[in-house]
Protein backbone atom coordinates (compact mmCIF):
# COMPACT_ATOMS: atom_id res chain seq x y z
CA UNK A 1 0.00 0.00 0.00
CA UNK A 2 1.38 3.39 -0.98
CA UNK A 3 0.19 6.18 1.25
CA UNK A 4 0.36 9.73 -0.06
CA UNK A 5 2.21 11.99 2.31
CA UNK A 6 1.76 15.66 3.11
CA UNK A 7 4.59 16.25 5.54
CA UNK A 8 3.84 18.28 8.61
CA UNK A 9 6.68 20.21 10.26
CA UNK A 10 5.01 19.70 13.64
CA UNK A 11 6.89 16.83 15.27
CA UNK A 12 9.95 16.04 17.38
CA UNK A 13 11.78 12.95 18.67
CA UNK A 14 10.22 10.04 20.54
CA UNK A 15 12.03 8.47 23.48
CA UNK A 16 10.94 4.91 22.64
CA UNK A 17 8.67 2.86 20.40
CA UNK A 18 4.93 3.71 20.38
CA UNK A 19 2.61 1.30 22.21
CA UNK A 20 -0.70 3.18 21.97
CA UNK A 21 -3.05 4.49 19.28
CA UNK A 22 -5.15 7.60 19.90
CA UNK A 23 -8.13 8.23 17.62
CA UNK A 24 -9.49 11.71 16.97
CA UNK A 25 -11.96 13.52 14.79
CA UNK A 26 -10.76 16.65 13.03
CA UNK A 27 -13.65 18.81 14.29
CA UNK A 28 -13.44 21.27 11.41
CA UNK A 29 -15.84 22.02 8.59
CA UNK A 30 -13.76 20.35 5.86
CA UNK A 31 -10.93 17.85 5.59
CA UNK A 32 -8.87 20.34 3.56
CA UNK A 33 -9.11 22.90 6.35
CA UNK A 34 -8.00 20.28 8.89
CA UNK A 35 -5.06 19.16 6.74
CA UNK A 36 -3.89 22.76 6.33
CA UNK A 37 -4.00 23.31 10.09
CA UNK A 38 -2.17 20.05 10.86
CA UNK A 39 0.67 21.19 8.54
CA UNK A 40 0.78 24.82 9.70
CA UNK A 41 3.93 25.50 11.76
CA UNK A 42 2.08 28.25 13.66
CA UNK A 43 -0.65 25.85 14.82
CA UNK A 44 1.88 23.47 16.44
CA UNK A 45 -0.47 20.49 16.01
CA UNK A 46 -0.21 17.37 13.89
CA UNK A 47 -1.07 13.68 13.70
CA UNK A 48 0.57 10.73 12.03
CA UNK A 49 -2.39 10.06 9.76
CA UNK A 50 -5.56 11.71 8.50
CA UNK A 51 -8.38 9.59 7.04
CA UNK A 52 -10.91 11.30 4.78
CA UNK A 53 -14.59 10.35 4.79
CA UNK A 54 -14.12 8.58 1.44
CA UNK A 55 -11.33 6.45 2.93
CA UNK A 56 -8.45 8.50 1.52
CA UNK A 57 -5.43 8.13 3.77
CA UNK A 58 -2.71 10.78 4.17
CA UNK A 59 0.43 10.47 6.27
CA UNK A 60 1.69 13.68 7.92
CA UNK A 61 4.39 12.45 10.32
CA UNK A 62 6.54 9.30 10.29
CA UNK A 63 5.54 6.74 12.92
CA UNK A 64 9.05 6.88 14.40
CA UNK A 65 8.54 10.56 15.25
CA UNK A 66 6.48 12.21 18.02
CA UNK A 67 3.46 13.99 16.52
CA UNK A 68 1.55 16.64 18.46
CA UNK A 69 -2.05 15.48 18.74
CA UNK A 70 -2.91 14.64 22.35
CA UNK A 71 -2.04 17.80 24.32
CA UNK A 72 -2.45 17.69 28.09
CA UNK A 73 -3.40 14.08 28.66
CA UNK A 74 -2.99 10.99 30.83
CA UNK A 75 -3.27 7.20 30.67
CA UNK A 76 -1.98 4.68 33.21
CA UNK A 77 0.50 7.08 34.78
CA UNK A 78 1.81 8.43 31.47
CA UNK A 79 1.35 12.16 30.85
CA UNK A 80 3.35 12.45 27.64
CA UNK A 81 0.83 10.62 25.49
CA UNK A 82 2.33 12.06 22.29
CA UNK A 83 5.62 10.32 23.11
CA UNK A 84 4.05 6.85 23.35
CA UNK A 85 1.26 6.99 20.76
CA UNK A 86 0.38 7.09 17.10
CA UNK A 87 -2.30 9.71 16.41
CA UNK A 88 -4.98 9.17 13.77
CA UNK A 89 -7.38 11.95 12.77
CA UNK A 90 -10.69 10.99 11.17
CA UNK A 91 -12.28 13.74 9.12
CA UNK A 92 -15.62 14.60 10.76
CA UNK A 93 -17.02 18.07 11.58
CA UNK A 94 -17.47 16.94 15.18
CA UNK A 95 -19.90 18.09 17.86
CA UNK A 96 -19.34 21.75 17.04
CA UNK A 97 -20.03 21.75 13.29
CA UNK A 98 -22.55 18.94 12.68
CA UNK A 99 -21.36 15.65 14.12
CA UNK A 100 -22.19 12.80 11.76
CA UNK A 101 -21.69 9.06 11.32
CA UNK A 102 -18.26 7.88 10.20
CA UNK A 103 -18.81 6.43 6.70
CA UNK A 104 -17.96 2.77 5.97
CA UNK A 105 -15.03 3.52 3.60
CA UNK A 106 -13.44 5.67 6.30
CA UNK A 107 -13.73 2.92 8.91
CA UNK A 108 -12.49 0.28 6.45
CA UNK A 109 -9.43 2.45 5.74
CA UNK A 110 -8.85 2.84 9.48
CA UNK A 111 -9.02 -0.94 10.01
CA UNK A 112 -6.48 -1.47 7.20
CA UNK A 113 -4.22 1.17 8.74
CA UNK A 114 -4.45 -0.42 12.22
CA UNK A 115 -3.64 -3.85 10.74
CA UNK A 116 -0.46 -2.35 9.23
CA UNK A 117 0.56 -0.20 12.23
CA UNK A 118 0.07 -3.08 14.68
CA UNK A 119 2.19 -5.27 12.42
CA UNK A 120 5.05 -2.83 12.99
CA UNK A 121 4.63 -2.03 16.70
CA UNK A 122 3.49 -3.91 19.82
CA UNK A 123 0.16 -2.24 20.68
CA UNK A 124 -2.26 -4.01 23.07
CA UNK A 125 -6.02 -3.80 22.50
CA UNK A 126 -6.41 -1.96 25.81
CA UNK A 127 -4.25 0.87 24.45
CA UNK A 128 -6.41 1.71 21.44
CA UNK A 129 -8.16 4.76 22.82
CA UNK A 130 -10.08 7.91 22.00
CA UNK A 131 -8.74 11.40 22.63
CA UNK A 132 -11.57 11.78 25.18
CA UNK A 133 -10.20 8.80 27.14
CA UNK A 134 -6.82 10.47 27.64
CA UNK A 135 -8.20 14.03 28.06
CA UNK A 136 -11.73 13.60 29.48
CA UNK A 137 -12.03 17.13 30.91
CA UNK A 138 -11.18 18.80 27.59
CA UNK A 139 -12.09 16.50 24.71
CA UNK A 140 -15.09 14.58 23.37
CA UNK A 141 -13.54 13.11 20.21
CA UNK A 142 -13.89 10.81 18.35
CA UNK A 143 -17.23 10.69 20.20
CA UNK A 144 -20.18 8.38 20.65
CA UNK A 145 -20.80 7.90 16.92
CA UNK A 146 -17.41 6.25 16.50
CA UNK A 147 -17.99 2.48 15.90
CA UNK A 148 -15.78 0.96 18.62
CA UNK A 149 -17.79 -2.27 18.40
CA UNK A 150 -17.08 -2.66 14.69
CA UNK A 151 -13.40 -1.90 15.27
CA UNK A 152 -13.21 -4.60 17.96
CA UNK A 153 -14.93 -7.10 15.65
CA UNK A 154 -12.10 -6.40 13.20
CA UNK A 155 -9.59 -7.22 15.94
CA UNK A 156 -8.73 -3.76 17.25
CA UNK A 157 -9.54 -2.46 20.73
CA UNK A 158 -11.83 -3.73 23.47
CA UNK A 159 -15.61 -4.06 23.34
CA UNK A 160 -18.03 -6.00 25.53
CA UNK A 161 -21.77 -5.97 26.07
CA UNK A 162 -22.41 -7.63 29.44
CA UNK A 163 -25.99 -8.39 30.54
CA UNK A 164 -27.75 -5.38 32.06
CA UNK A 165 -26.87 -5.06 35.73
CA UNK A 166 -29.09 -3.54 38.42
CA UNK A 167 -27.66 -1.11 40.95
CA UNK A 168 -28.30 2.39 42.24
CA UNK A 169 -26.69 5.10 40.10
CA UNK A 170 -23.78 7.15 41.45
CA UNK A 171 -23.52 10.78 40.43
CA UNK A 172 -22.04 14.17 41.35
CA UNK A 173 -22.31 14.83 45.08
CA UNK A 174 -22.27 11.17 46.12
CA UNK A 175 -19.58 10.02 48.55
CA UNK A 176 -18.40 6.80 50.08
CA UNK A 177 -17.02 3.35 49.45
CA UNK A 178 -18.99 2.82 46.23
CA UNK A 179 -17.53 5.99 44.70
CA UNK A 180 -14.04 5.05 45.92
CA UNK A 181 -14.32 1.60 44.30
CA UNK A 182 -15.57 3.15 41.06
CA UNK A 183 -12.65 5.60 40.94
CA UNK A 184 -10.21 2.79 41.73
CA UNK A 185 -11.59 0.80 38.80
CA UNK A 186 -11.30 3.78 36.44
CA UNK A 187 -7.70 4.30 37.60
CA UNK A 188 -6.87 0.64 37.05
CA UNK A 189 -8.18 0.87 33.50
CA UNK A 190 -6.01 3.94 32.83
CA UNK A 191 -8.00 7.11 33.53
CA UNK A 192 -6.59 9.92 35.69
CA UNK A 193 -9.00 9.19 38.55
CA UNK A 194 -7.13 9.05 41.87
CA UNK A 195 -9.70 7.64 44.34
CA UNK A 196 -11.05 10.25 46.78
CA UNK A 197 -14.45 8.73 47.53
CA UNK A 198 -16.08 11.96 46.33
CA UNK A 199 -17.98 11.97 43.02
CA UNK A 200 -16.91 15.36 41.66
CA UNK A 201 -17.13 17.01 38.23
CA UNK A 202 -13.86 15.38 37.16
CA UNK A 203 -15.27 11.94 37.98
CA UNK A 204 -18.37 12.80 35.94
CA UNK A 205 -16.16 13.82 32.97
CA UNK A 206 -14.34 10.50 33.15
CA UNK A 207 -17.59 8.54 33.34
CA UNK A 208 -18.86 10.48 30.30
CA UNK A 209 -15.62 9.62 28.43
CA UNK A 210 -15.99 5.97 29.43
CA UNK A 211 -19.58 6.05 28.18
CA UNK A 212 -18.57 7.67 24.86
CA UNK A 213 -16.25 4.75 24.28
CA UNK A 214 -17.91 1.78 25.94
CA UNK A 215 -21.55 2.75 26.52
CA UNK A 216 -22.53 5.10 23.70
CA UNK A 217 -26.27 4.69 24.37
CA UNK A 218 -26.05 6.85 27.47
CA UNK A 219 -23.65 9.73 27.96
CA UNK A 220 -24.60 11.64 31.07
CA UNK A 221 -21.65 11.26 33.46
CA UNK A 222 -23.84 9.19 35.81
CA UNK A 223 -22.45 5.79 36.79
CA UNK A 224 -25.56 3.63 36.67
CA UNK A 225 -25.50 -0.14 37.15
CA UNK A 226 -24.93 -0.85 33.47
CA UNK A 227 -22.04 1.62 33.15
CA UNK A 228 -20.41 0.03 36.21
CA UNK A 229 -20.97 -3.49 34.85
CA UNK A 230 -19.34 -2.53 31.58
CA UNK A 231 -16.34 -1.08 33.45
CA UNK A 232 -15.89 -4.37 35.34
CA UNK A 233 -15.99 -6.37 32.10
CA UNK A 234 -13.67 -4.05 30.19
CA UNK A 235 -11.21 -4.15 33.12
CA UNK A 236 -11.21 -7.93 32.95
CA UNK A 237 -10.65 -7.89 29.18
CA UNK A 238 -7.87 -5.30 29.49
CA UNK A 239 -6.13 -7.43 32.11
CA UNK A 240 -6.19 -10.37 29.71
CA UNK A 241 -4.48 -8.19 27.13
ZN1 LIG B 1 -8.53 15.06 19.28
Coordinates of C-alpha atoms and ligand atoms in Angstrom, one line a residue:
X1 CA 0.0 0.0 0.0
X2 CA 1.4 3.4 -1.0
X3 CA 0.2 6.2 1.3
X4 CA 0.4 9.7 -0.1
X5 CA 2.2 12.0 2.3
X6 CA 1.8 15.7 3.1
X7 CA 4.6 16.2 5.5
X8 CA 3.8 18.3 8.6
X9 CA 6.7 20.2 10.3
X10 CA 5.0 19.7 13.6
X11 CA 6.9 16.8 15.3
X12 CA 9.9 16.0 17.4
X13 CA 11.8 13.0 18.7
X14 CA 10.2 10.0 20.5
X15 CA 12.0 8.5 23.5
X16 CA 10.9 4.9 22.6
X17 CA 8.7 2.9 20.4
X18 CA 4.9 3.7 20.4
X19 CA 2.6 1.3 22.2
X20 CA -0.7 3.2 22.0
X21 CA -3.1 4.5 19.3
X22 CA -5.2 7.6 19.9
X23 CA -8.1 8.2 17.6
X24 CA -9.5 11.7 17.0
X25 CA -12.0 13.5 14.8
X26 CA -10.8 16.6 13.0
X27 CA -13.7 18.8 14.3
X28 CA -13.4 21.3 11.4
X29 CA -15.8 22.0 8.6
X30 CA -13.8 20.3 5.9
X31 CA -10.9 17.9 5.6
X32 CA -8.9 20.3 3.6
X33 CA -9.1 22.9 6.4
X34 CA -8.0 20.3 8.9
X35 CA -5.1 19.2 6.7
X36 CA -3.9 22.8 6.3
X37 CA -4.0 23.3 10.1
X38 CA -2.2 20.1 10.9
X39 CA 0.7 21.2 8.5
X40 CA 0.8 24.8 9.7
X41 CA 3.9 25.5 11.8
X42 CA 2.1 28.2 13.7
X43 CA -0.6 25.9 14.8
X44 CA 1.9 23.5 16.4
X45 CA -0.5 20.5 16.0
X46 CA -0.2 17.4 13.9
X47 CA -1.1 13.7 13.7
X48 CA 0.6 10.7 12.0
X49 CA -2.4 10.1 9.8
X50 CA -5.6 11.7 8.5
X51 CA -8.4 9.6 7.0
X52 CA -10.9 11.3 4.8
X53 CA -14.6 10.4 4.8
X54 CA -14.1 8.6 1.4
X55 CA -11.3 6.4 2.9
X56 CA -8.4 8.5 1.5
X57 CA -5.4 8.1 3.8
X58 CA -2.7 10.8 4.2
X59 CA 0.4 10.5 6.3
X60 CA 1.7 13.7 7.9
X61 CA 4.4 12.4 10.3
X62 CA 6.5 9.3 10.3
X63 CA 5.5 6.7 12.9
X64 CA 9.0 6.9 14.4
X65 CA 8.5 10.6 15.3
X66 CA 6.5 12.2 18.0
X67 CA 3.5 14.0 16.5
X68 CA 1.6 16.6 18.5
X69 CA -2.0 15.5 18.7
X70 CA -2.9 14.6 22.3
X71 CA -2.0 17.8 24.3
X72 CA -2.4 17.7 28.1
X73 CA -3.4 14.1 28.7
X74 CA -3.0 11.0 30.8
X75 CA -3.3 7.2 30.7
X76 CA -2.0 4.7 33.2
X77 CA 0.5 7.1 34.8
X78 CA 1.8 8.4 31.5
X79 CA 1.3 12.2 30.9
X80 CA 3.3 12.5 27.6
X81 CA 0.8 10.6 25.5
X82 CA 2.3 12.1 22.3
X83 CA 5.6 10.3 23.1
X84 CA 4.0 6.9 23.4
X85 CA 1.3 7.0 20.8
X86 CA 0.4 7.1 17.1
X87 CA -2.3 9.7 16.4
X88 CA -5.0 9.2 13.8
X89 CA -7.4 12.0 12.8
X90 CA -10.7 11.0 11.2
X91 CA -12.3 13.7 9.1
X92 CA -15.6 14.6 10.8
X93 CA -17.0 18.1 11.6
X94 CA -17.5 16.9 15.2
X95 CA -19.9 18.1 17.9
X96 CA -19.3 21.8 17.0
X97 CA -20.0 21.7 13.3
X98 CA -22.6 18.9 12.7
X99 CA -21.4 15.7 14.1
X100 CA -22.2 12.8 11.8
X101 CA -21.7 9.1 11.3
X102 CA -18.3 7.9 10.2
X103 CA -18.8 6.4 6.7
X104 CA -18.0 2.8 6.0
X105 CA -15.0 3.5 3.6
X106 CA -13.4 5.7 6.3
X107 CA -13.7 2.9 8.9
X108 CA -12.5 0.3 6.4
X109 CA -9.4 2.4 5.7
X110 CA -8.8 2.8 9.5
X111 CA -9.0 -0.9 10.0
X112 CA -6.5 -1.5 7.2
X113 CA -4.2 1.2 8.7
X114 CA -4.4 -0.4 12.2
X115 CA -3.6 -3.8 10.7
X116 CA -0.5 -2.3 9.2
X117 CA 0.6 -0.2 12.2
X118 CA 0.1 -3.1 14.7
X119 CA 2.2 -5.3 12.4
X120 CA 5.1 -2.8 13.0
X121 CA 4.6 -2.0 16.7
X122 CA 3.5 -3.9 19.8
X123 CA 0.2 -2.2 20.7
X124 CA -2.3 -4.0 23.1
X125 CA -6.0 -3.8 22.5
X126 CA -6.4 -2.0 25.8
X127 CA -4.3 0.9 24.4
X128 CA -6.4 1.7 21.4
X129 CA -8.2 4.8 22.8
X130 CA -10.1 7.9 22.0
X131 CA -8.7 11.4 22.6
X132 CA -11.6 11.8 25.2
X133 CA -10.2 8.8 27.1
X134 CA -6.8 10.5 27.6
X135 CA -8.2 14.0 28.1
X136 CA -11.7 13.6 29.5
X137 CA -12.0 17.1 30.9
X138 CA -11.2 18.8 27.6
X139 CA -12.1 16.5 24.7
X140 CA -15.1 14.6 23.4
X141 CA -13.5 13.1 20.2
X142 CA -13.9 10.8 18.3
X143 CA -17.2 10.7 20.2
X144 CA -20.2 8.4 20.7
X145 CA -20.8 7.9 16.9
X146 CA -17.4 6.2 16.5
X147 CA -18.0 2.5 15.9
X148 CA -15.8 1.0 18.6
X149 CA -17.8 -2.3 18.4
X150 CA -17.1 -2.7 14.7
X151 CA -13.4 -1.9 15.3
X152 CA -13.2 -4.6 18.0
X153 CA -14.9 -7.1 15.6
X154 CA -12.1 -6.4 13.2
X155 CA -9.6 -7.2 15.9
X156 CA -8.7 -3.8 17.3
X157 CA -9.5 -2.5 20.7
X158 CA -11.8 -3.7 23.5
X159 CA -15.6 -4.1 23.3
X160 CA -18.0 -6.0 25.5
X161 CA -21.8 -6.0 26.1
X162 CA -22.4 -7.6 29.4
X163 CA -26.0 -8.4 30.5
X164 CA -27.8 -5.4 32.1
X165 CA -26.9 -5.1 35.7
X166 CA -29.1 -3.5 38.4
X167 CA -27.7 -1.1 41.0
X168 CA -28.3 2.4 42.2
X169 CA -26.7 5.1 40.1
X170 CA -23.8 7.1 41.4
X171 CA -23.5 10.8 40.4
X172 CA -22.0 14.2 41.4
X173 CA -22.3 14.8 45.1
X174 CA -22.3 11.2 46.1
X175 CA -19.6 10.0 48.6
X176 CA -18.4 6.8 50.1
X177 CA -17.0 3.3 49.5
X178 CA -19.0 2.8 46.2
X179 CA -17.5 6.0 44.7
X180 CA -14.0 5.0 45.9
X181 CA -14.3 1.6 44.3
X182 CA -15.6 3.1 41.1
X183 CA -12.7 5.6 40.9
X184 CA -10.2 2.8 41.7
X185 CA -11.6 0.8 38.8
X186 CA -11.3 3.8 36.4
X187 CA -7.7 4.3 37.6
X188 CA -6.9 0.6 37.1
X189 CA -8.2 0.9 33.5
X190 CA -6.0 3.9 32.8
X191 CA -8.0 7.1 33.5
X192 CA -6.6 9.9 35.7
X193 CA -9.0 9.2 38.6
X194 CA -7.1 9.1 41.9
X195 CA -9.7 7.6 44.3
X196 CA -11.0 10.3 46.8
X197 CA -14.4 8.7 47.5
X198 CA -16.1 12.0 46.3
X199 CA -18.0 12.0 43.0
X200 CA -16.9 15.4 41.7
X201 CA -17.1 17.0 38.2
X202 CA -13.9 15.4 37.2
X203 CA -15.3 11.9 38.0
X204 CA -18.4 12.8 35.9
X205 CA -16.2 13.8 33.0
X206 CA -14.3 10.5 33.2
X207 CA -17.6 8.5 33.3
X208 CA -18.9 10.5 30.3
X209 CA -15.6 9.6 28.4
X210 CA -16.0 6.0 29.4
X211 CA -19.6 6.0 28.2
X212 CA -18.6 7.7 24.9
X213 CA -16.2 4.7 24.3
X214 CA -17.9 1.8 25.9
X215 CA -21.5 2.7 26.5
X216 CA -22.5 5.1 23.7
X217 CA -26.3 4.7 24.4
X218 CA -26.1 6.8 27.5
X219 CA -23.7 9.7 28.0
X220 CA -24.6 11.6 31.1
X221 CA -21.7 11.3 33.5
X222 CA -23.8 9.2 35.8
X223 CA -22.4 5.8 36.8
X224 CA -25.6 3.6 36.7
X225 CA -25.5 -0.1 37.1
X226 CA -24.9 -0.9 33.5
X227 CA -22.0 1.6 33.2
X228 CA -20.4 0.0 36.2
X229 CA -21.0 -3.5 34.9
X230 CA -19.3 -2.5 31.6
X231 CA -16.3 -1.1 33.4
X232 CA -15.9 -4.4 35.3
X233 CA -16.0 -6.4 32.1
X234 CA -13.7 -4.0 30.2
X235 CA -11.2 -4.1 33.1
X236 CA -11.2 -7.9 32.9
X237 CA -10.7 -7.9 29.2
X238 CA -7.9 -5.3 29.5
X239 CA -6.1 -7.4 32.1
X240 CA -6.2 -10.4 29.7
X241 CA -4.5 -8.2 27.1
Ligands
LIG1 ZN1 -8.5 15.1 19.3

